[in-house]
């Protein structure tokens, strides 16, 4: 189809897979990433397969970059149908060692970036008769390993931001949902210089009720579904894509 899709963090990992999945369906995909090498490589790959793609250097935590991303997309394609807020970073350190700048960095990319991209894209969706926003959260919004406070809090914030946006934008025909992936092995979706084979063990796979660790395609397919007509009654929801891990009781 002729949909225009922006994917933040579309250079590598899950975002790269989302970009290629939507391009395969005929969408025009805008890759917004801080990593020029990865973004350009992905853009060129899509063009080499006959697809239509545009890389725009973007740090989602910077307002001028987000404004530029939306301007360039509108100038090139004239509209925005779908925004996938996928860019995200993890946190270093522990609560005992972590400087506050690290808290700010993670919250600014993961949470502020998601809000800011939605804020700049929403008026164009409204004026074009509607759209779909998908925010990539994490099962870490609901459960934790030690020392993940900034990341978990940013993802919990994304869950709340999602229902808040869904209510604000619903009557403008903009649906807003989140996807919470569990463990997704992304090493096959890195830029070529970083590509390496995953070294997963049998135990890694079998601890999942689904019998395997997740793949970027699992998240990309969930995005396709949430953007489809079949999902037109779904807004403000969070879809967990984790092979059953967060509902598995682990007492021994
Ligand atoms: P990744 O590190 O492989 O890719 C992230 C991409 O985002 C990279 O291309 C990177 O350059 C880009 N990026 C980083 N900071 C940016 C910024 N400020 N502005 C624009 N782009 C930026 O990560 P991934 O594993 O593919 O994760 C993608 C999303 O999925 C993240 O939001 C992550 O939190 C979430 N997630 C991942 C997993 C997992 O197991 N891989 C699980 C749950 C949630």
PDB file of C-alpha atoms and ligand atoms in Angstrom:
ATOM      1  CA  UNK A   1       0.000   0.000   0.000  1.00  0.00           C
ATOM      2  CA  UNK A   2       1.059   3.654  -0.090  1.00  0.00           C
ATOM      3  CA  UNK A   3       1.333   4.292   3.646  1.00  0.00           C
ATOM      4  CA  UNK A   4       4.049   6.593   4.987  1.00  0.00           C
ATOM      5  CA  UNK A   5       5.670   5.143   8.107  1.00  0.00           C
ATOM      6  CA  UNK A   6       8.243   6.720  10.439  1.00  0.00           C
ATOM      7  CA  UNK A   7      10.284   4.250  12.522  1.00  0.00           C
ATOM      8  CA  UNK A   8      12.553   5.764  15.174  1.00  0.00           C
ATOM      9  CA  UNK A   9      15.637   3.706  15.914  1.00  0.00           C
ATOM     10  CA  UNK A  10      15.057   2.145  12.489  1.00  0.00           C
ATOM     11  CA  UNK A  11      18.770   1.679  11.771  1.00  0.00           C
ATOM     12  CA  UNK A  12      19.421  -1.474  13.758  1.00  0.00           C
ATOM     13  CA  UNK A  13      17.773  -4.210  15.804  1.00  0.00           C
ATOM     14  CA  UNK A  14      13.988  -4.448  16.110  1.00  0.00           C
ATOM     15  CA  UNK A  15      13.554  -1.105  14.301  1.00  0.00           C
ATOM     16  CA  UNK A  16      15.505  -2.330  11.273  1.00  0.00           C
ATOM     17  CA  UNK A  17      13.231  -5.365  11.046  1.00  0.00           C
ATOM     18  CA  UNK A  18      10.099  -3.186  11.399  1.00  0.00           C
ATOM     19  CA  UNK A  19      11.375  -0.925   8.595  1.00  0.00           C
ATOM     20  CA  UNK A  20      12.001  -3.866   6.250  1.00  0.00           C
ATOM     21  CA  UNK A  21       8.689  -5.551   7.117  1.00  0.00           C
ATOM     22  CA  UNK A  22       6.693  -2.411   6.260  1.00  0.00           C
ATOM     23  CA  UNK A  23       8.802  -1.778   3.122  1.00  0.00           C
ATOM     24  CA  UNK A  24       8.043  -5.332   1.963  1.00  0.00           C
ATOM     25  CA  UNK A  25       4.333  -4.432   2.171  1.00  0.00           C
ATOM     26  CA  UNK A  26       4.927  -1.440  -0.126  1.00  0.00           C
ATOM     27  CA  UNK A  27       5.035   1.307   2.510  1.00  0.00           C
ATOM     28  CA  UNK A  28       7.306   4.340   2.228  1.00  0.00           C
ATOM     29  CA  UNK A  29       9.521   4.084   5.291  1.00  0.00           C
ATOM     30  CA  UNK A  30      11.351   6.910   7.012  1.00  0.00           C
ATOM     31  CA  UNK A  31      14.278   5.693   9.105  1.00  0.00           C
ATOM     32  CA  UNK A  32      14.974   8.061  12.019  1.00  0.00           C
ATOM     33  CA  UNK A  33      18.188   7.120  13.787  1.00  0.00           C
ATOM     34  CA  UNK A  34      21.165   8.670  15.542  1.00  0.00           C
ATOM     35  CA  UNK A  35      23.490   6.143  13.818  1.00  0.00           C
ATOM     36  CA  UNK A  36      24.092   7.413  10.257  1.00  0.00           C
ATOM     37  CA  UNK A  37      26.002   4.335   9.121  1.00  0.00           C
ATOM     38  CA  UNK A  38      23.192   1.983  10.190  1.00  0.00           C
ATOM     39  CA  UNK A  39      20.425   4.234   8.876  1.00  0.00           C
ATOM     40  CA  UNK A  40      21.974   4.771   5.448  1.00  0.00           C
ATOM     41  CA  UNK A  41      22.791   1.065   5.121  1.00  0.00           C
ATOM     42  CA  UNK A  42      19.149   0.153   5.821  1.00  0.00           C
ATOM     43  CA  UNK A  43      17.827   2.854   3.468  1.00  0.00           C
ATOM     44  CA  UNK A  44      20.099   1.612   0.651  1.00  0.00           C
ATOM     45  CA  UNK A  45      19.081  -2.002   1.263  1.00  0.00           C
ATOM     46  CA  UNK A  46      15.397  -1.132   0.890  1.00  0.00           C
ATOM     47  CA  UNK A  47      16.042   0.904  -2.264  1.00  0.00           C
ATOM     48  CA  UNK A  48      18.098  -1.962  -3.736  1.00  0.00           C
ATOM     49  CA  UNK A  49      15.002  -4.170  -3.380  1.00  0.00           C
ATOM     50  CA  UNK A  50      12.869  -1.584  -5.218  1.00  0.00           C
ATOM     51  CA  UNK A  51      11.342  -0.035  -2.097  1.00  0.00           C
ATOM     52  CA  UNK A  52      10.967   3.614  -1.135  1.00  0.00           C
ATOM     53  CA  UNK A  53      12.879   4.789   1.926  1.00  0.00           C
ATOM     54  CA  UNK A  54      14.377   7.936   3.442  1.00  0.00           C
ATOM     55  CA  UNK A  55      16.957   8.141   6.229  1.00  0.00           C
ATOM     56  CA  UNK A  56      16.845  11.257   8.410  1.00  0.00           C
ATOM     57  CA  UNK A  57      19.538  11.684  11.055  1.00  0.00           C
ATOM     58  CA  UNK A  58      17.540  12.090  14.273  1.00  0.00           C
ATOM     59  CA  UNK A  59      18.244  12.099  17.983  1.00  0.00           C
ATOM     60  CA  UNK A  60      14.700  11.659  19.333  1.00  0.00           C
ATOM     61  CA  UNK A  61      15.633  13.447  22.556  1.00  0.00           C
ATOM     62  CA  UNK A  62      16.404  16.697  20.666  1.00  0.00           C
ATOM     63  CA  UNK A  63      13.434  18.871  19.714  1.00  0.00           C
ATOM     64  CA  UNK A  64      15.163  20.393  16.676  1.00  0.00           C
ATOM     65  CA  UNK A  65      15.936  16.922  15.284  1.00  0.00           C
ATOM     66  CA  UNK A  66      12.339  15.747  15.753  1.00  0.00           C
ATOM     67  CA  UNK A  67      11.022  18.914  14.080  1.00  0.00           C
ATOM     68  CA  UNK A  68      13.422  18.354  11.170  1.00  0.00           C
ATOM     69  CA  UNK A  69      12.370  14.678  10.874  1.00  0.00           C
ATOM     70  CA  UNK A  70       8.708  15.597  10.529  1.00  0.00           C
ATOM     71  CA  UNK A  71       9.436  18.509   8.129  1.00  0.00           C
ATOM     72  CA  UNK A  72      11.556  16.301   5.844  1.00  0.00           C
ATOM     73  CA  UNK A  73       8.945  13.523   5.872  1.00  0.00           C
ATOM     74  CA  UNK A  74       6.131  15.913   4.932  1.00  0.00           C
ATOM     75  CA  UNK A  75       8.288  17.584   2.242  1.00  0.00           C
ATOM     76  CA  UNK A  76       9.203  14.209   0.733  1.00  0.00           C
ATOM     77  CA  UNK A  77       5.977  12.209   1.068  1.00  0.00           C
ATOM     78  CA  UNK A  78       3.272  14.795   1.918  1.00  0.00           C
ATOM     79  CA  UNK A  79       1.750  12.894   4.869  1.00  0.00           C
ATOM     80  CA  UNK A  80       2.434  10.577   7.819  1.00  0.00           C
ATOM     81  CA  UNK A  81       0.151   7.565   8.347  1.00  0.00           C
ATOM     82  CA  UNK A  82       2.065   5.587  10.974  1.00  0.00           C
ATOM     83  CA  UNK A  83       4.624   6.466  13.672  1.00  0.00           C
ATOM     84  CA  UNK A  84       6.499   3.689  15.443  1.00  0.00           C
ATOM     85  CA  UNK A  85       8.343   5.015  18.490  1.00  0.00           C
ATOM     86  CA  UNK A  86      10.990   2.311  18.778  1.00  0.00           C
ATOM     87  CA  UNK A  87      14.231   4.164  19.645  1.00  0.00           C
ATOM     88  CA  UNK A  88      15.360   3.163  23.114  1.00  0.00           C
ATOM     89  CA  UNK A  89      18.480   2.863  25.255  1.00  0.00           C
ATOM     90  CA  UNK A  90      19.379   0.903  28.382  1.00  0.00           C
ATOM     91  CA  UNK A  91      20.808   2.274  31.630  1.00  0.00           C
ATOM     92  CA  UNK A  92      24.298   1.811  33.034  1.00  0.00           C
ATOM     93  CA  UNK A  93      25.298   1.526  36.684  1.00  0.00           C
ATOM     94  CA  UNK A  94      23.301   0.926  39.879  1.00  0.00           C
ATOM     95  CA  UNK A  95      21.302   3.182  42.187  1.00  0.00           C
ATOM     96  CA  UNK A  96      24.490   3.443  44.290  1.00  0.00           C
ATOM     97  CA  UNK A  97      26.754   4.500  41.433  1.00  0.00           C
ATOM     98  CA  UNK A  98      24.581   6.044  38.729  1.00  0.00           C
ATOM     99  CA  UNK A  99      24.948   9.801  38.176  1.00  0.00           C
ATOM    100  CA  UNK A 100      21.689  11.667  37.620  1.00  0.00           C
ATOM    101  CA  UNK A 101      22.812  12.467  34.064  1.00  0.00           C
ATOM    102  CA  UNK A 102      22.322   8.766  33.273  1.00  0.00           C
ATOM    103  CA  UNK A 103      18.721   8.887  34.563  1.00  0.00           C
ATOM    104  CA  UNK A 104      18.096  11.982  32.403  1.00  0.00           C
ATOM    105  CA  UNK A 105      19.666  10.387  29.300  1.00  0.00           C
ATOM    106  CA  UNK A 106      17.483   7.267  29.439  1.00  0.00           C
ATOM    107  CA  UNK A 107      14.258   9.119  30.289  1.00  0.00           C
ATOM    108  CA  UNK A 108      14.964  11.728  27.600  1.00  0.00           C
ATOM    109  CA  UNK A 109      15.459   9.199  24.795  1.00  0.00           C
ATOM    110  CA  UNK A 110      12.873   6.580  25.780  1.00  0.00           C
ATOM    111  CA  UNK A 111      10.043   8.649  27.285  1.00  0.00           C
ATOM    112  CA  UNK A 112      10.536  12.277  26.238  1.00  0.00           C
ATOM    113  CA  UNK A 113      11.474  11.142  22.717  1.00  0.00           C
ATOM    114  CA  UNK A 114       8.291   9.071  22.417  1.00  0.00           C
ATOM    115  CA  UNK A 115       6.147  12.001  23.566  1.00  0.00           C
ATOM    116  CA  UNK A 116       7.979  14.536  21.384  1.00  0.00           C
ATOM    117  CA  UNK A 117       7.744  12.471  18.173  1.00  0.00           C
ATOM    118  CA  UNK A 118       4.019  11.909  18.853  1.00  0.00           C
ATOM    119  CA  UNK A 119       3.526  15.638  19.523  1.00  0.00           C
ATOM    120  CA  UNK A 120       5.157  16.675  16.220  1.00  0.00           C
ATOM    121  CA  UNK A 121       3.454  13.952  14.141  1.00  0.00           C
ATOM    122  CA  UNK A 122      -0.089  14.154  15.593  1.00  0.00           C
ATOM    123  CA  UNK A 123      -1.189  17.431  13.883  1.00  0.00           C
ATOM    124  CA  UNK A 124      -0.259  15.992  10.469  1.00  0.00           C
ATOM    125  CA  UNK A 125      -2.199  12.788  11.180  1.00  0.00           C
ATOM    126  CA  UNK A 126      -5.213  14.783  12.399  1.00  0.00           C
ATOM    127  CA  UNK A 127      -5.201  17.027   9.316  1.00  0.00           C
ATOM    128  CA  UNK A 128      -4.896  13.983   7.051  1.00  0.00           C
ATOM    129  CA  UNK A 129      -7.919  12.220   8.613  1.00  0.00           C
ATOM    130  CA  UNK A 130      -6.157   9.944  11.115  1.00  0.00           C
ATOM    131  CA  UNK A 131      -3.241   7.623  11.763  1.00  0.00           C
ATOM    132  CA  UNK A 132      -1.673   5.010  14.011  1.00  0.00           C
ATOM    133  CA  UNK A 133       1.022   5.439  16.677  1.00  0.00           C
ATOM    134  CA  UNK A 134       2.792   2.429  18.195  1.00  0.00           C
ATOM    135  CA  UNK A 135       5.095   2.858  21.177  1.00  0.00           C
ATOM    136  CA  UNK A 136       7.632   0.119  21.887  1.00  0.00           C
ATOM    137  CA  UNK A 137       7.639  -0.386  25.663  1.00  0.00           C
ATOM    138  CA  UNK A 138       9.016  -3.524  27.392  1.00  0.00           C
ATOM    139  CA  UNK A 139       7.936  -6.236  29.800  1.00  0.00           C
ATOM    140  CA  UNK A 140      10.359  -4.429  32.133  1.00  0.00           C
ATOM    141  CA  UNK A 141       7.526  -1.931  32.608  1.00  0.00           C
ATOM    142  CA  UNK A 142       5.922  -4.678  34.741  1.00  0.00           C
ATOM    143  CA  UNK A 143       8.798  -6.684  36.264  1.00  0.00           C
ATOM    144  CA  UNK A 144      12.497  -6.114  36.971  1.00  0.00           C
ATOM    145  CA  UNK A 145      16.012  -7.410  37.254  1.00  0.00           C
ATOM    146  CA  UNK A 146      18.210  -5.443  39.677  1.00  0.00           C
ATOM    147  CA  UNK A 147      19.585  -2.040  38.644  1.00  0.00           C
ATOM    148  CA  UNK A 148      17.276  -1.145  35.782  1.00  0.00           C
ATOM    149  CA  UNK A 149      15.452   1.815  37.384  1.00  0.00           C
ATOM    150  CA  UNK A 150      15.754   4.441  34.604  1.00  0.00           C
ATOM    151  CA  UNK A 151      14.891   1.922  31.869  1.00  0.00           C
ATOM    152  CA  UNK A 152      11.967   0.317  33.742  1.00  0.00           C
ATOM    153  CA  UNK A 153      10.570   3.708  34.767  1.00  0.00           C
ATOM    154  CA  UNK A 154      10.827   5.014  31.191  1.00  0.00           C
ATOM    155  CA  UNK A 155       8.957   1.972  29.890  1.00  0.00           C
ATOM    156  CA  UNK A 156       6.295   2.205  32.606  1.00  0.00           C
ATOM    157  CA  UNK A 157       5.929   5.838  31.569  1.00  0.00           C
ATOM    158  CA  UNK A 158       5.417   4.755  27.955  1.00  0.00           C
ATOM    159  CA  UNK A 159       2.527   2.481  29.001  1.00  0.00           C
ATOM    160  CA  UNK A 160       0.785   5.411  30.754  1.00  0.00           C
ATOM    161  CA  UNK A 161       1.661   7.830  27.942  1.00  0.00           C
ATOM    162  CA  UNK A 162       0.048   5.392  25.487  1.00  0.00           C
ATOM    163  CA  UNK A 163      -3.390   5.398  27.138  1.00  0.00           C
ATOM    164  CA  UNK A 164      -3.175   9.134  27.698  1.00  0.00           C
ATOM    165  CA  UNK A 165      -2.417   9.798  24.003  1.00  0.00           C
ATOM    166  CA  UNK A 166      -5.122   7.323  22.946  1.00  0.00           C
ATOM    167  CA  UNK A 167      -7.727   9.334  24.855  1.00  0.00           C
ATOM    168  CA  UNK A 168      -6.479  12.740  23.648  1.00  0.00           C
ATOM    169  CA  UNK A 169      -6.229  11.713  19.985  1.00  0.00           C
ATOM    170  CA  UNK A 170      -9.084   9.191  19.659  1.00  0.00           C
ATOM    171  CA  UNK A 171     -11.648  11.545  18.133  1.00  0.00           C
ATOM    172  CA  UNK A 172      -9.019  12.733  15.624  1.00  0.00           C
ATOM    173  CA  UNK A 173      -9.010   9.091  14.417  1.00  0.00           C
ATOM    174  CA  UNK A 174      -5.485   8.468  15.694  1.00  0.00           C
ATOM    175  CA  UNK A 175      -5.134   5.096  17.425  1.00  0.00           C
ATOM    176  CA  UNK A 176      -2.279   4.741  19.936  1.00  0.00           C
ATOM    177  CA  UNK A 177      -1.094   1.386  21.292  1.00  0.00           C
ATOM    178  CA  UNK A 178       2.058  -0.032  22.841  1.00  0.00           C
ATOM    179  CA  UNK A 179       3.892  -3.302  22.368  1.00  0.00           C
ATOM    180  CA  UNK A 180       5.872  -4.770  25.255  1.00  0.00           C
ATOM    181  CA  UNK A 181       8.497  -7.177  23.961  1.00  0.00           C
ATOM    182  CA  UNK A 182      10.239  -9.662  26.232  1.00  0.00           C
ATOM    183  CA  UNK A 183      13.638 -11.099  25.298  1.00  0.00           C
ATOM    184  CA  UNK A 184      14.226 -10.388  21.601  1.00  0.00           C
ATOM    185  CA  UNK A 185      17.524 -11.557  20.043  1.00  0.00           C
ATOM    186  CA  UNK A 186      18.573  -8.764  17.686  1.00  0.00           C
ATOM    187  CA  UNK A 187      22.126  -9.731  16.656  1.00  0.00           C
ATOM    188  CA  UNK A 188      21.070 -10.743  13.132  1.00  0.00           C
ATOM    189  CA  UNK A 189      19.560  -7.283  12.595  1.00  0.00           C
ATOM    190  CA  UNK A 190      22.638  -5.192  13.381  1.00  0.00           C
ATOM    191  CA  UNK A 191      24.490  -3.166  10.738  1.00  0.00           C
ATOM    192  CA  UNK A 192      26.955  -5.321   8.799  1.00  0.00           C
ATOM    193  CA  UNK A 193      30.019  -4.070  10.688  1.00  0.00           C
ATOM    194  CA  UNK A 194      28.456  -5.223  13.977  1.00  0.00           C
ATOM    195  CA  UNK A 195      26.587  -8.309  12.762  1.00  0.00           C
ATOM    196  CA  UNK A 196      27.349 -11.451  14.739  1.00  0.00           C
ATOM    197  CA  UNK A 197      25.675 -14.766  15.314  1.00  0.00           C
ATOM    198  CA  UNK A 198      23.584 -15.169  18.464  1.00  0.00           C
ATOM    199  CA  UNK A 199      24.948 -17.604  21.033  1.00  0.00           C
ATOM    200  CA  UNK A 200      21.743 -18.745  22.663  1.00  0.00           C
ATOM    201  CA  UNK A 201      21.593 -21.886  24.788  1.00  0.00           C
ATOM    202  CA  UNK A 202      18.879 -24.517  24.923  1.00  0.00           C
ATOM    203  CA  UNK A 203      18.078 -23.221  28.397  1.00  0.00           C
ATOM    204  CA  UNK A 204      17.578 -19.698  27.025  1.00  0.00           C
ATOM    205  CA  UNK A 205      14.948 -21.017  24.626  1.00  0.00           C
ATOM    206  CA  UNK A 206      13.240 -23.574  26.856  1.00  0.00           C
ATOM    207  CA  UNK A 207      12.613 -21.239  29.802  1.00  0.00           C
ATOM    208  CA  UNK A 208      10.068 -19.559  27.518  1.00  0.00           C
ATOM    209  CA  UNK A 209       6.590 -21.178  27.496  1.00  0.00           C
ATOM    210  CA  UNK A 210       6.645 -20.589  23.699  1.00  0.00           C
ATOM    211  CA  UNK A 211       9.820 -22.735  23.533  1.00  0.00           C
ATOM    212  CA  UNK A 212      12.119 -20.095  22.092  1.00  0.00           C
ATOM    213  CA  UNK A 213      13.674 -16.665  22.527  1.00  0.00           C
ATOM    214  CA  UNK A 214      11.904 -13.889  20.586  1.00  0.00           C
ATOM    215  CA  UNK A 215      12.884 -12.499  17.180  1.00  0.00           C
ATOM    216  CA  UNK A 216      12.494  -8.962  15.783  1.00  0.00           C
ATOM    217  CA  UNK A 217       9.950 -10.406  13.326  1.00  0.00           C
ATOM    218  CA  UNK A 218       7.665 -11.197  16.303  1.00  0.00           C
ATOM    219  CA  UNK A 219       7.515  -7.479  17.149  1.00  0.00           C
ATOM    220  CA  UNK A 220       7.315  -6.335  13.506  1.00  0.00           C
ATOM    221  CA  UNK A 221       4.346  -8.648  12.859  1.00  0.00           C
ATOM    222  CA  UNK A 222       2.585  -7.284  15.953  1.00  0.00           C
ATOM    223  CA  UNK A 223       3.141  -3.771  14.523  1.00  0.00           C
ATOM    224  CA  UNK A 224       1.608  -4.822  11.184  1.00  0.00           C
ATOM    225  CA  UNK A 225      -1.448  -6.181  13.001  1.00  0.00           C
ATOM    226  CA  UNK A 226      -1.940  -3.071  15.165  1.00  0.00           C
ATOM    227  CA  UNK A 227      -1.756  -0.880  12.023  1.00  0.00           C
ATOM    228  CA  UNK A 228      -4.267  -2.999  10.097  1.00  0.00           C
ATOM    229  CA  UNK A 229      -8.019  -2.450   9.608  1.00  0.00           C
ATOM    230  CA  UNK A 230      -8.577  -5.602  11.667  1.00  0.00           C
ATOM    231  CA  UNK A 231      -7.269  -3.660  14.692  1.00  0.00           C
ATOM    232  CA  UNK A 232      -9.469  -0.578  14.145  1.00  0.00           C
ATOM    233  CA  UNK A 233     -11.259  -1.097  17.524  1.00  0.00           C
ATOM    234  CA  UNK A 234      -7.969  -1.392  19.455  1.00  0.00           C
ATOM    235  CA  UNK A 235      -6.595   1.790  21.016  1.00  0.00           C
ATOM    236  CA  UNK A 236      -4.907   2.530  24.333  1.00  0.00           C
ATOM    237  CA  UNK A 237      -3.898  -1.120  24.611  1.00  0.00           C
ATOM    238  CA  UNK A 238      -0.591  -2.799  25.431  1.00  0.00           C
ATOM    239  CA  UNK A 239       0.275  -6.008  23.587  1.00  0.00           C
ATOM    240  CA  UNK A 240       2.792  -8.240  25.376  1.00  0.00           C
ATOM    241  CA  UNK A 241       5.059 -10.164  22.961  1.00  0.00           C
ATOM    242  CA  UNK A 242       7.222 -12.274  25.274  1.00  0.00           C
ATOM    243  CA  UNK A 243       6.580 -15.966  24.592  1.00  0.00           C
ATOM    244  CA  UNK A 244       4.645 -16.192  27.873  1.00  0.00           C
ATOM    245  CA  UNK A 245       7.472 -15.207  30.243  1.00  0.00           C
ATOM    246  CA  UNK A 246       5.616 -12.549  32.260  1.00  0.00           C
ATOM    247  CA  UNK A 247       2.703 -14.859  33.079  1.00  0.00           C
ATOM    248  CA  UNK A 248       4.940 -17.791  34.059  1.00  0.00           C
ATOM    249  CA  UNK A 249       5.028 -18.486  37.805  1.00  0.00           C
ATOM    250  CA  UNK A 250       8.607 -19.115  38.893  1.00  0.00           C
ATOM    251  CA  UNK A 251       8.415 -20.230  42.570  1.00  0.00           C
ATOM    252  CA  UNK A 252      10.594 -23.283  43.242  1.00  0.00           C
TER     253      UNK A 252
HETATM  254  P1  LIG B   1      19.137  -1.727  19.406  1.00  0.00           P
HETATM  255  O1  LIG B   1      20.116  -1.092  20.309  1.00  0.00           O
HETATM  256  O2  LIG B   1      19.516  -2.955  18.643  1.00  0.00           O
HETATM  257  O3  LIG B   1      18.609  -0.648  18.364  1.00  0.00           O
HETATM  258  C1  LIG B   1      18.193   0.596  18.793  1.00  0.00           C
HETATM  259  C2  LIG B   1      18.294   1.597  17.657  1.00  0.00           C
HETATM  260  O4  LIG B   1      17.899   2.885  18.186  1.00  0.00           O
HETATM  261  C3  LIG B   1      19.735   1.764  17.140  1.00  0.00           C
HETATM  262  O5  LIG B   1      19.741   1.821  15.729  1.00  0.00           O
HETATM  263  C4  LIG B   1      20.180   3.084  17.753  1.00  0.00           C
HETATM  264  O6  LIG B   1      21.131   3.780  16.978  1.00  0.00           O
HETATM  265  C5  LIG B   1      18.863   3.851  17.821  1.00  0.00           C
HETATM  266  N1  LIG B   1      18.898   4.944  18.803  1.00  0.00           N
HETATM  267  C6  LIG B   1      19.474   4.955  20.034  1.00  0.00           C
HETATM  268  N2  LIG B   1      19.323   6.161  20.609  1.00  0.00           N
HETATM  269  C7  LIG B   1      18.649   6.932  19.723  1.00  0.00           C
HETATM  270  C8  LIG B   1      18.206   8.283  19.746  1.00  0.00           C
HETATM  271  N3  LIG B   1      18.446   9.084  20.797  1.00  0.00           N
HETATM  272  N4  LIG B   1      17.527   8.765  18.671  1.00  0.00           N
HETATM  273  C9  LIG B   1      17.291   7.963  17.591  1.00  0.00           C
HETATM  274  N5  LIG B   1      17.702   6.679  17.527  1.00  0.00           N
HETATM  275  C10 LIG B   1      18.367   6.166  18.576  1.00  0.00           C
HETATM  276  O7  LIG B   1      17.853  -2.008  20.324  1.00  0.00           O
HETATM  277  P2  LIG B   1      16.627  -3.054  20.151  1.00  0.00           P
HETATM  278  O8  LIG B   1      16.895  -4.207  21.005  1.00  0.00           O
HETATM  279  O9  LIG B   1      16.295  -3.249  18.733  1.00  0.00           O
HETATM  280  O10 LIG B   1      15.455  -2.210  20.865  1.00  0.00           O
HETATM  281  C11 LIG B   1      14.492  -1.479  20.157  1.00  0.00           C
HETATM  282  C12 LIG B   1      13.383  -1.086  21.130  1.00  0.00           C
HETATM  283  O11 LIG B   1      12.797  -2.256  21.685  1.00  0.00           O
HETATM  284  C13 LIG B   1      13.888  -0.249  22.314  1.00  0.00           C
HETATM  285  O12 LIG B   1      12.911   0.715  22.657  1.00  0.00           O
HETATM  286  C14 LIG B   1      14.023  -1.282  23.408  1.00  0.00           C
HETATM  287  O13 LIG B   1      13.913  -0.709  24.688  1.00  0.00           O
HETATM  288  C15 LIG B   1      12.852  -2.182  23.087  1.00  0.00           C
HETATM  289  N6  LIG B   1      12.959  -3.527  23.644  1.00  0.00           N
HETATM  290  C16 LIG B   1      13.945  -4.384  23.234  1.00  0.00           C
HETATM  291  C17 LIG B   1      13.991  -5.669  23.785  1.00  0.00           C
HETATM  292  C18 LIG B   1      15.031  -6.681  23.378  1.00  0.00           C
HETATM  293  O14 LIG B   1      15.109  -7.746  24.024  1.00  0.00           O
HETATM  294  N7  LIG B   1      15.809  -6.450  22.346  1.00  0.00           N
HETATM  295  C19 LIG B   1      13.062  -6.045  24.757  1.00  0.00           C
HETATM  296  C20 LIG B   1      12.077  -5.152  25.141  1.00  0.00           C
HETATM  297  C21 LIG B   1      12.036  -3.895  24.575  1.00  0.00           C
END
